[in-house]
mmCIF file of C-alpha atoms in Angstrom:
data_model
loop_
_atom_site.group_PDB
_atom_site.id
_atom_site.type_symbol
_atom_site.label_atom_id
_atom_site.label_comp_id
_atom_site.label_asym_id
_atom_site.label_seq_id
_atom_site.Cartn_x
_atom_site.Cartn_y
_atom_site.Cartn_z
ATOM 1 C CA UNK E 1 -55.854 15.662 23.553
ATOM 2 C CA UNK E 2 -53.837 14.157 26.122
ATOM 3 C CA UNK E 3 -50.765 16.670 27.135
ATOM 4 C CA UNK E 4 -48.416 14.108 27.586
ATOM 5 C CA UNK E 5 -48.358 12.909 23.836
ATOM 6 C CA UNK E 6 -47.361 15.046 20.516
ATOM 7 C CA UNK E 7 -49.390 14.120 17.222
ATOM 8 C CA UNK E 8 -48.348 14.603 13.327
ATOM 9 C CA UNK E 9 -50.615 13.363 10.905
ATOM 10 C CA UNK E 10 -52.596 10.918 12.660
ATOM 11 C CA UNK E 11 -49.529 8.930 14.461
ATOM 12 C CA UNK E 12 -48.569 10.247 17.998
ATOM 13 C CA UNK E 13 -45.708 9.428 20.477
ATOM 14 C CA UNK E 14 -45.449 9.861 24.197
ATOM 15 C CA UNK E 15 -43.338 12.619 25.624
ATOM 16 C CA UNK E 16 -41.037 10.344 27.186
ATOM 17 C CA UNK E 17 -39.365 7.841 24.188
ATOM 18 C CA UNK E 18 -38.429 4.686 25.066
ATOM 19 C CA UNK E 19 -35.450 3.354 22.350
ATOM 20 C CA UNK E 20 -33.962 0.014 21.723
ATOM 21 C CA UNK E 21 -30.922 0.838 19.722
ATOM 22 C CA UNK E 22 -29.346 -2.625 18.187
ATOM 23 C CA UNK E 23 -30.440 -3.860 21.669
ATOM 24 C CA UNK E 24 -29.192 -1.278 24.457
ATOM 25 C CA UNK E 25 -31.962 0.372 26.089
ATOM 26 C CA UNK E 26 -32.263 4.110 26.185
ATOM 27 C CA UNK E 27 -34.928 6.803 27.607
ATOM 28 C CA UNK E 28 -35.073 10.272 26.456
ATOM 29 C CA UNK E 29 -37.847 12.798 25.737
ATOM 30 C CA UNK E 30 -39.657 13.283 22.085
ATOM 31 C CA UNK E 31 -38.451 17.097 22.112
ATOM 32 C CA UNK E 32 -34.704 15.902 22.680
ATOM 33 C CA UNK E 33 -35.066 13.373 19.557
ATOM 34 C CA UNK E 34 -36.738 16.650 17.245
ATOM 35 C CA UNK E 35 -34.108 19.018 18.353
ATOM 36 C CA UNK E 36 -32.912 19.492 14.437
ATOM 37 C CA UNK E 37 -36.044 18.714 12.257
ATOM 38 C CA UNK E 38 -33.448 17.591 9.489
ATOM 39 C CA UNK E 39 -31.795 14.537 11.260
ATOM 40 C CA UNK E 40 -32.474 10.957 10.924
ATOM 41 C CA UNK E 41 -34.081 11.123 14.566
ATOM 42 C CA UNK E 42 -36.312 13.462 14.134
ATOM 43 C CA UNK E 43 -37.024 12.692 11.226
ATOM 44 C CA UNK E 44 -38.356 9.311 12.010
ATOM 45 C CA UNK E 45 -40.031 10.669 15.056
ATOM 46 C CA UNK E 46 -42.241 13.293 12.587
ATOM 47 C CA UNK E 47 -45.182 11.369 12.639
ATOM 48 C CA UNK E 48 -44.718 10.552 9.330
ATOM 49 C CA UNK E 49 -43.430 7.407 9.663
ATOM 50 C CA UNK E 50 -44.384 3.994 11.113
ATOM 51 C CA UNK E 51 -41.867 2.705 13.493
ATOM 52 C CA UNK E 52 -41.193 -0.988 14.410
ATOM 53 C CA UNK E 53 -41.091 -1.759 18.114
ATOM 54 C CA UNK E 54 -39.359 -4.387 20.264
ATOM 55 C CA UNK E 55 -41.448 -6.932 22.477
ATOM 56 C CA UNK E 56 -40.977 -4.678 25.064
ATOM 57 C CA UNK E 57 -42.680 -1.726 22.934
ATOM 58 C CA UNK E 58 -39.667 -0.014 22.779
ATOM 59 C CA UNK E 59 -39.258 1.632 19.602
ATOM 60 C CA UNK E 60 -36.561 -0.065 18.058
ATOM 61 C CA UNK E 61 -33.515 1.103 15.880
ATOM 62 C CA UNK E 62 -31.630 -1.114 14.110
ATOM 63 C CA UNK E 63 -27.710 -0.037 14.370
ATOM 64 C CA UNK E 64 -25.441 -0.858 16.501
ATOM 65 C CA UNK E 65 -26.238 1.358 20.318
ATOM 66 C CA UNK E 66 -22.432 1.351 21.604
ATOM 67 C CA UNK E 67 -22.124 5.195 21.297
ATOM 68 C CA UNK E 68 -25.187 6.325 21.100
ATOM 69 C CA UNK E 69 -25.165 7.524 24.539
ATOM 70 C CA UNK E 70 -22.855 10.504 23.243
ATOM 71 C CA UNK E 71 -25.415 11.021 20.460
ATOM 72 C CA UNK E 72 -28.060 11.039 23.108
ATOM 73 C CA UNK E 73 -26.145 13.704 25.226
ATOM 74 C CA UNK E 74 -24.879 16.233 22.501
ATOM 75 C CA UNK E 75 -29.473 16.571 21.327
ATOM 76 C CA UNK E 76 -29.315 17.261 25.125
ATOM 77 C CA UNK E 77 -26.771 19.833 25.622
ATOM 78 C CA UNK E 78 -24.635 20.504 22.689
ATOM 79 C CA UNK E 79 -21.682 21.379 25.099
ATOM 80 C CA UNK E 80 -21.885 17.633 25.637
ATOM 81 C CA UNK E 81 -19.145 16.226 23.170
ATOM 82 C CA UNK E 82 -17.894 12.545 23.519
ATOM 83 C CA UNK E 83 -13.765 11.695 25.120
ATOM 84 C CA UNK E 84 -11.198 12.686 22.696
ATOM 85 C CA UNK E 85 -10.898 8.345 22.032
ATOM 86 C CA UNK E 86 -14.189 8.364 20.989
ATOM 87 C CA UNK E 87 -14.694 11.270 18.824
ATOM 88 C CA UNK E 88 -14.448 9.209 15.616
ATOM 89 C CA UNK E 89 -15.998 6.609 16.296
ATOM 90 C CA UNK E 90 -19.138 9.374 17.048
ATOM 91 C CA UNK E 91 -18.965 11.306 13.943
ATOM 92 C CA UNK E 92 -19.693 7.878 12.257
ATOM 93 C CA UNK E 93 -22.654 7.757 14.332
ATOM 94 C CA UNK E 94 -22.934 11.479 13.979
ATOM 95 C CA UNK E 95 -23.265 11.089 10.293
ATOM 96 C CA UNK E 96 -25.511 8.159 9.978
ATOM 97 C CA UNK E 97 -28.152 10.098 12.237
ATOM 98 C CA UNK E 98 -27.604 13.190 9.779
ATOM 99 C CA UNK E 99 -26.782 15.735 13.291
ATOM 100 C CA UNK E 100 -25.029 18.089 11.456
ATOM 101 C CA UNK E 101 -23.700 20.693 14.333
ATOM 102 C CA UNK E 102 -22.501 17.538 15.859
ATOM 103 C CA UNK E 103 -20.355 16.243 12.840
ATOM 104 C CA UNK E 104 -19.454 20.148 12.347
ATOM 105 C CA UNK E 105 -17.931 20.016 16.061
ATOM 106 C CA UNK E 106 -16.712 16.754 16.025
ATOM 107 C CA UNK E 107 -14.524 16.996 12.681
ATOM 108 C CA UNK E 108 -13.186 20.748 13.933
ATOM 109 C CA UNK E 109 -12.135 18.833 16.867
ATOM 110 C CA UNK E 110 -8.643 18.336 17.728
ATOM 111 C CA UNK E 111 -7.927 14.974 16.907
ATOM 112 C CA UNK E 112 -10.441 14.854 13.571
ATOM 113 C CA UNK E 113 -9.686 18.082 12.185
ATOM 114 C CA UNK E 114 -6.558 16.590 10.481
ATOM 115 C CA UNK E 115 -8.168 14.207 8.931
ATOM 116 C CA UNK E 116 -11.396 15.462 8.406
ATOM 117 C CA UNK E 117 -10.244 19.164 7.037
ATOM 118 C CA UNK E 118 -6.809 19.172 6.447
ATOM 119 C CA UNK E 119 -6.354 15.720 4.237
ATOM 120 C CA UNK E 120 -9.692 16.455 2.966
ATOM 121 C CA UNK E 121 -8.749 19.697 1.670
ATOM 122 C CA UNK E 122 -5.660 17.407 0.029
ATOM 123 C CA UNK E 123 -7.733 15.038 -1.540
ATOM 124 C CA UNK E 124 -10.198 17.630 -3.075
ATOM 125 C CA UNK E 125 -6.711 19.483 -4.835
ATOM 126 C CA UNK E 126 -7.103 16.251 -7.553
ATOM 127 C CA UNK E 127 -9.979 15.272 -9.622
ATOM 128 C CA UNK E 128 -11.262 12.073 -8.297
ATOM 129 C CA UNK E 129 -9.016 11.389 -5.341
ATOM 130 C CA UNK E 130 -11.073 8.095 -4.924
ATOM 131 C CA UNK E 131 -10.748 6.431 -7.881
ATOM 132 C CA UNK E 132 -6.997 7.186 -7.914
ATOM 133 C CA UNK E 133 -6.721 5.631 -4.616
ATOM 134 C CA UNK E 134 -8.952 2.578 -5.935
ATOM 135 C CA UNK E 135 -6.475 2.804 -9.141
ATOM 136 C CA UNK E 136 -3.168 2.482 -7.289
ATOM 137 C CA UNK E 137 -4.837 -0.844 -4.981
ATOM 138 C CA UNK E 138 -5.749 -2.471 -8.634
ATOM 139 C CA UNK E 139 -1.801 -1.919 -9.917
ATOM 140 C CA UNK E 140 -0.461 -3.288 -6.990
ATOM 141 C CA UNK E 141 -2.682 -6.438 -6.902
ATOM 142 C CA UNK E 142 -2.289 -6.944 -10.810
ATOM 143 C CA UNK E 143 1.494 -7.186 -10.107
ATOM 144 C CA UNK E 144 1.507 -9.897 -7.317
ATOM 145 C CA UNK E 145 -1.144 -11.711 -10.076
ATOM 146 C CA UNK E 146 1.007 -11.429 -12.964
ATOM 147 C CA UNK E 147 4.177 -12.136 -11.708
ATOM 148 C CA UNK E 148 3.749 -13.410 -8.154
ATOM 149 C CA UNK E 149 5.436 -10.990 -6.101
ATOM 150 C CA UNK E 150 5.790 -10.410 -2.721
ATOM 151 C CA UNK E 151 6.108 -6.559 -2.343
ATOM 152 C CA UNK E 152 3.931 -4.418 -5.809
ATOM 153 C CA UNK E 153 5.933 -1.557 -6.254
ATOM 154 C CA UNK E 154 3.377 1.263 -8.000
ATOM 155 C CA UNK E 155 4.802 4.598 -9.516
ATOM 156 C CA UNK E 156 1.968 7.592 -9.500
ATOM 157 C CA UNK E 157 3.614 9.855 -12.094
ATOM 158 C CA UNK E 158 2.288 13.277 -13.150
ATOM 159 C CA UNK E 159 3.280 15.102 -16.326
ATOM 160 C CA UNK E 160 2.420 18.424 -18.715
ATOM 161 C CA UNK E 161 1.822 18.155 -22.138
ATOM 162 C CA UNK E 162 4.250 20.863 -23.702
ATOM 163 C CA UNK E 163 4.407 20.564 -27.446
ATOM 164 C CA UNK E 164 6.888 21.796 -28.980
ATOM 165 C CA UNK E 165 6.709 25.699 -30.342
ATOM 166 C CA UNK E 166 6.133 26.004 -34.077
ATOM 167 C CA UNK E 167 8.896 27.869 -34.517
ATOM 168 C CA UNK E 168 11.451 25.009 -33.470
ATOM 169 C CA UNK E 169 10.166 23.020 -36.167
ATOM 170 C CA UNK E 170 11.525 25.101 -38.942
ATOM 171 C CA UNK E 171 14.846 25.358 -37.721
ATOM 172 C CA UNK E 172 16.528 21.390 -37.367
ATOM 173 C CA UNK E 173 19.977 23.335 -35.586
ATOM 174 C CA UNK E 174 17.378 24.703 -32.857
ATOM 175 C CA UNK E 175 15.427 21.396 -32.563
ATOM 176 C CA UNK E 176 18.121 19.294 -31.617
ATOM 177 C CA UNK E 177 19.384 21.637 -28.848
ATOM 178 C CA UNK E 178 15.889 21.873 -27.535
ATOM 179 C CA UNK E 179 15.444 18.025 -27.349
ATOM 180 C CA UNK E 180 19.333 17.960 -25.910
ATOM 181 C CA UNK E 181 17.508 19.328 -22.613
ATOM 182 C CA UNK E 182 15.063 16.208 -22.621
ATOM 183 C CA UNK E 183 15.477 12.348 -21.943
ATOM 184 C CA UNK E 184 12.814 11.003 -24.280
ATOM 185 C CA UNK E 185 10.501 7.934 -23.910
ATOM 186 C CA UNK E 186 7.832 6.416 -26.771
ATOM 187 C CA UNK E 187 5.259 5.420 -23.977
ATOM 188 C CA UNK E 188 4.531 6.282 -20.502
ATOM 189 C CA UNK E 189 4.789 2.740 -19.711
ATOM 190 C CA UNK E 190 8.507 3.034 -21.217
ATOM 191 C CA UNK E 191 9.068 5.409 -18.961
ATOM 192 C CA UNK E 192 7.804 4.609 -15.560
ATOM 193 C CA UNK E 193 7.026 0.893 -15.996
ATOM 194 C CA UNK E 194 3.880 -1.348 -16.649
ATOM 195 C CA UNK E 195 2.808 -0.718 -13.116
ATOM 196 C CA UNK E 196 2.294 2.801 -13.173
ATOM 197 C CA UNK E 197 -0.565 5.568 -12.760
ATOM 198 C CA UNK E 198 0.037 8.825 -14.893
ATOM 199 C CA UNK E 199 -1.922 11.889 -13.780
ATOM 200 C CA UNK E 200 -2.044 14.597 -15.941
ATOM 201 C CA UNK E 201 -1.277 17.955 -14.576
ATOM 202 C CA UNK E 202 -4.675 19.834 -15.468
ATOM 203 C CA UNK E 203 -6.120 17.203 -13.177
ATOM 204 C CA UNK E 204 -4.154 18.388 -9.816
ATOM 205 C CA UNK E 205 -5.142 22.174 -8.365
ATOM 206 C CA UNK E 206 -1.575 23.405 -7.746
ATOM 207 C CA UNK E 207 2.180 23.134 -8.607
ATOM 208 C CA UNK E 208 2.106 19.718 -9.151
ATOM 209 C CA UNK E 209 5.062 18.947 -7.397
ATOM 210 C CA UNK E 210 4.053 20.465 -4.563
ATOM 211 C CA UNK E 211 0.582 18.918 -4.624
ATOM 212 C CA UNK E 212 2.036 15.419 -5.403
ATOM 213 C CA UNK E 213 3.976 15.350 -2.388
ATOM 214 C CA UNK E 214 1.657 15.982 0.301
ATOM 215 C CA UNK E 215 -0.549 13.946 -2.137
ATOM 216 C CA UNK E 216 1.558 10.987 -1.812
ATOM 217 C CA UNK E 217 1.812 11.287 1.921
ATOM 218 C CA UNK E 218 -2.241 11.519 1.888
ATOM 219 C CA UNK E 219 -2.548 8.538 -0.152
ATOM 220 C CA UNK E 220 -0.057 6.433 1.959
ATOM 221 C CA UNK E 221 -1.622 6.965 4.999
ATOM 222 C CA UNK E 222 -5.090 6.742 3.592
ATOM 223 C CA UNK E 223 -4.075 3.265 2.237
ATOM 224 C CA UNK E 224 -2.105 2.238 6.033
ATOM 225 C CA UNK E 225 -5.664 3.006 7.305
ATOM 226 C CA UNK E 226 -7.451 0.661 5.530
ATOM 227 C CA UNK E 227 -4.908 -2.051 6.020
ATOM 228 C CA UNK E 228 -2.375 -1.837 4.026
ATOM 229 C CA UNK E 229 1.686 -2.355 4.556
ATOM 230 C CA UNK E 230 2.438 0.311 1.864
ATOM 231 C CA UNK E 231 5.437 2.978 2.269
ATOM 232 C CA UNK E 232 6.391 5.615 -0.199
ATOM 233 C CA UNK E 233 8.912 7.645 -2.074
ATOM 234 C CA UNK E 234 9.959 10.079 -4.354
ATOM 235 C CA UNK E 235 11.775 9.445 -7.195
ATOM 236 C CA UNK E 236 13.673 11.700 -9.229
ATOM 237 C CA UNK E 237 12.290 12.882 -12.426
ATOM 238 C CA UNK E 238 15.861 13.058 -14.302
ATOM 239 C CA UNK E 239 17.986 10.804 -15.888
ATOM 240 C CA UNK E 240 21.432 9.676 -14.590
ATOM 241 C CA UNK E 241 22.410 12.516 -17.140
ATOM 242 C CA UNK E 242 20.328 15.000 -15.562
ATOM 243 C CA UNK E 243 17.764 15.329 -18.309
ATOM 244 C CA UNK E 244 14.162 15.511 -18.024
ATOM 245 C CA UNK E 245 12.194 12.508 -18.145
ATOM 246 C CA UNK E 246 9.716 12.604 -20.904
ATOM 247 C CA UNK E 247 7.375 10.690 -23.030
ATOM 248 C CA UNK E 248 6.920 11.981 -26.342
ATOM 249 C CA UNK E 249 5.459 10.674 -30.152
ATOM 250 C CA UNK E 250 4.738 13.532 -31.903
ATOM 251 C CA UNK E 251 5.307 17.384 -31.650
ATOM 252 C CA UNK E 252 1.855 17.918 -29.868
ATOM 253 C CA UNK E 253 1.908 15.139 -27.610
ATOM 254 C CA UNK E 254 5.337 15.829 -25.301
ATOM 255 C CA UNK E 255 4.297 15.039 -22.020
ATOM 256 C CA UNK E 256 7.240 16.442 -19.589
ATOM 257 C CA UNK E 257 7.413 14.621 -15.805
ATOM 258 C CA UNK E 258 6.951 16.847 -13.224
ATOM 259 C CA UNK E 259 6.529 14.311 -10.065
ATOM 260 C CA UNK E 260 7.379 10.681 -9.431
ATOM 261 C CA UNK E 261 6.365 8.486 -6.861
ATOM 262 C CA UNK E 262 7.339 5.148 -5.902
ATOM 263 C CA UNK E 263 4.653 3.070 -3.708
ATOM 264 C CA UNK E 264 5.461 -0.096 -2.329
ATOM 265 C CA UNK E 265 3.269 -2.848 -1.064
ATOM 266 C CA UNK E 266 4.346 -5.149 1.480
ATOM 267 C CA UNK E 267 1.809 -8.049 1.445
ATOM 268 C CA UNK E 268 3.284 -10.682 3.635
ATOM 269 C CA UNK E 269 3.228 -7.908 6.380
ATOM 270 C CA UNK E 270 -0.623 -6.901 6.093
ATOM 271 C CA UNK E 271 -2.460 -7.649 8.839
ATOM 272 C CA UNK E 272 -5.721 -9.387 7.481
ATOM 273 C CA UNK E 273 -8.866 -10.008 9.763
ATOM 274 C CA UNK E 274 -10.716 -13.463 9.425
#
């Protein structure tokens, strides 16, 4: 067998890989590319698989080859990490090629690990961050729709069903000063307006206040990220008579606020990319 190849099930390669990575040409040895038998890389370079080449018989990947220098150097020495400006723009690339210790480093890095771990950690204290997210885009865009406005104003609302103890029921005297505490609405959309998002508390790992608020400030500049002029608040879960906002119709459904938050949608200012 000739030393300078590697064979797997009938297909061999030659110890020196010639790549043509969305048309950038790159050199690197078979042994670099297998490094971590679970990536994409080595993976494709198994021998299992049949892999298209260029005119030039360079094997030829089809993704864009800006940063895959940095991918390149990391399977060479993994002391080799990409310029602080690049590092996200390599765990993309990280993930794609599934390099694991790579995307381990890269998000524990400085300027990822905010993002990557501490939001993260955020979004993962409510059930389905995502569709929230995807939830609160919908609102705002059924508002400009609707009524043709300029700036969607959104309130994400949270609140704890707390039906009211058995024992106030027998006792009319006691009722009334225990609903003197509360300012009560028929429907959530009463309460917080037809735009509006109401999480239930047993959704949100927490105090929900306390959740909501970083929450909100997750969401905001989740939402800034991905284009969109949107600012946010919180609003007070009181009345101007200092009672407690809360949407009730019947003694087991009493659904007490516990956050409030006002997001705002600035469309005129969003910068769009044609």
């Amino acid at each position: 067998m000739d030393p300078y190849r590697m064979t797997d099930n009938n297909n061999s390669f030659p110890s020196v890989i010639n790549l043509n990575v969305g048309g950038k040409i790159f050199a690197t040895r078979l042994s670099t590319l297998l490094k971590y038998p679970d990536s994409v890389l080595a993976v494709m370079f198994s021998g299992r698989h049949v892999i298209d080449k260029d005119s030039d018989g360079n094997y030829f990947i089809d993704r864009d080859g800006t940063h895959f220098n940095h991918i390149l150097n990391f399977l060479r020495n993994d002391q080799d990490i990409p310029p602080v400006a690049l590092a996200e723009a390599v765990l993309k690339e990280a993930i794609f090629y599934g390099i694991t210790p790579l995307i381990d480093t890269l998000k524990n890095s400085p300027p990822l690990f905010a993002e990557y771990v501490v939001r993260q950690n955020i979004r993962e204290k409510i059930e389905d961050y995502s569709a929230v997210k995807e939830k609160l885009i919908d609102l705002a865009r059924e508002q400009v729709v609707e009524s043709g406005a300029i700036i969607s104003v959104v309130r994400v609302a949270t609140t704890k069903n707390q039906p009211i103890p058995g024992d106030l029921q027998f006792s009319k005297q006691v009722y009334k000063q225990f609903y003197r505490k509360f300012r009560t609405y028929k429907s959530f959309e009463s309460c917080f307006g037809k735009y509006h998002l109401h999480i239930p508390c047993e959704n949100i790992k927490g105090l929900p206040n306390v959740v909501m608020d970083v929450l909100a400030n997750c969401l905001r500049c989740d939402l800034n990220k991905e284009g969109y002029q949107c600012t946010h608040s919180a609003e007070g879960i009181h009345d101007e008579e200092h009672k407690l906002k809360t949407i009730t119709w019947s003694d087991e459904e009493f659904h007490v606020c516990t956050s409030c938050h006002v997001f705002r949608f600035d469309w005129l200012d969003t910068s769009l990319q044609f």
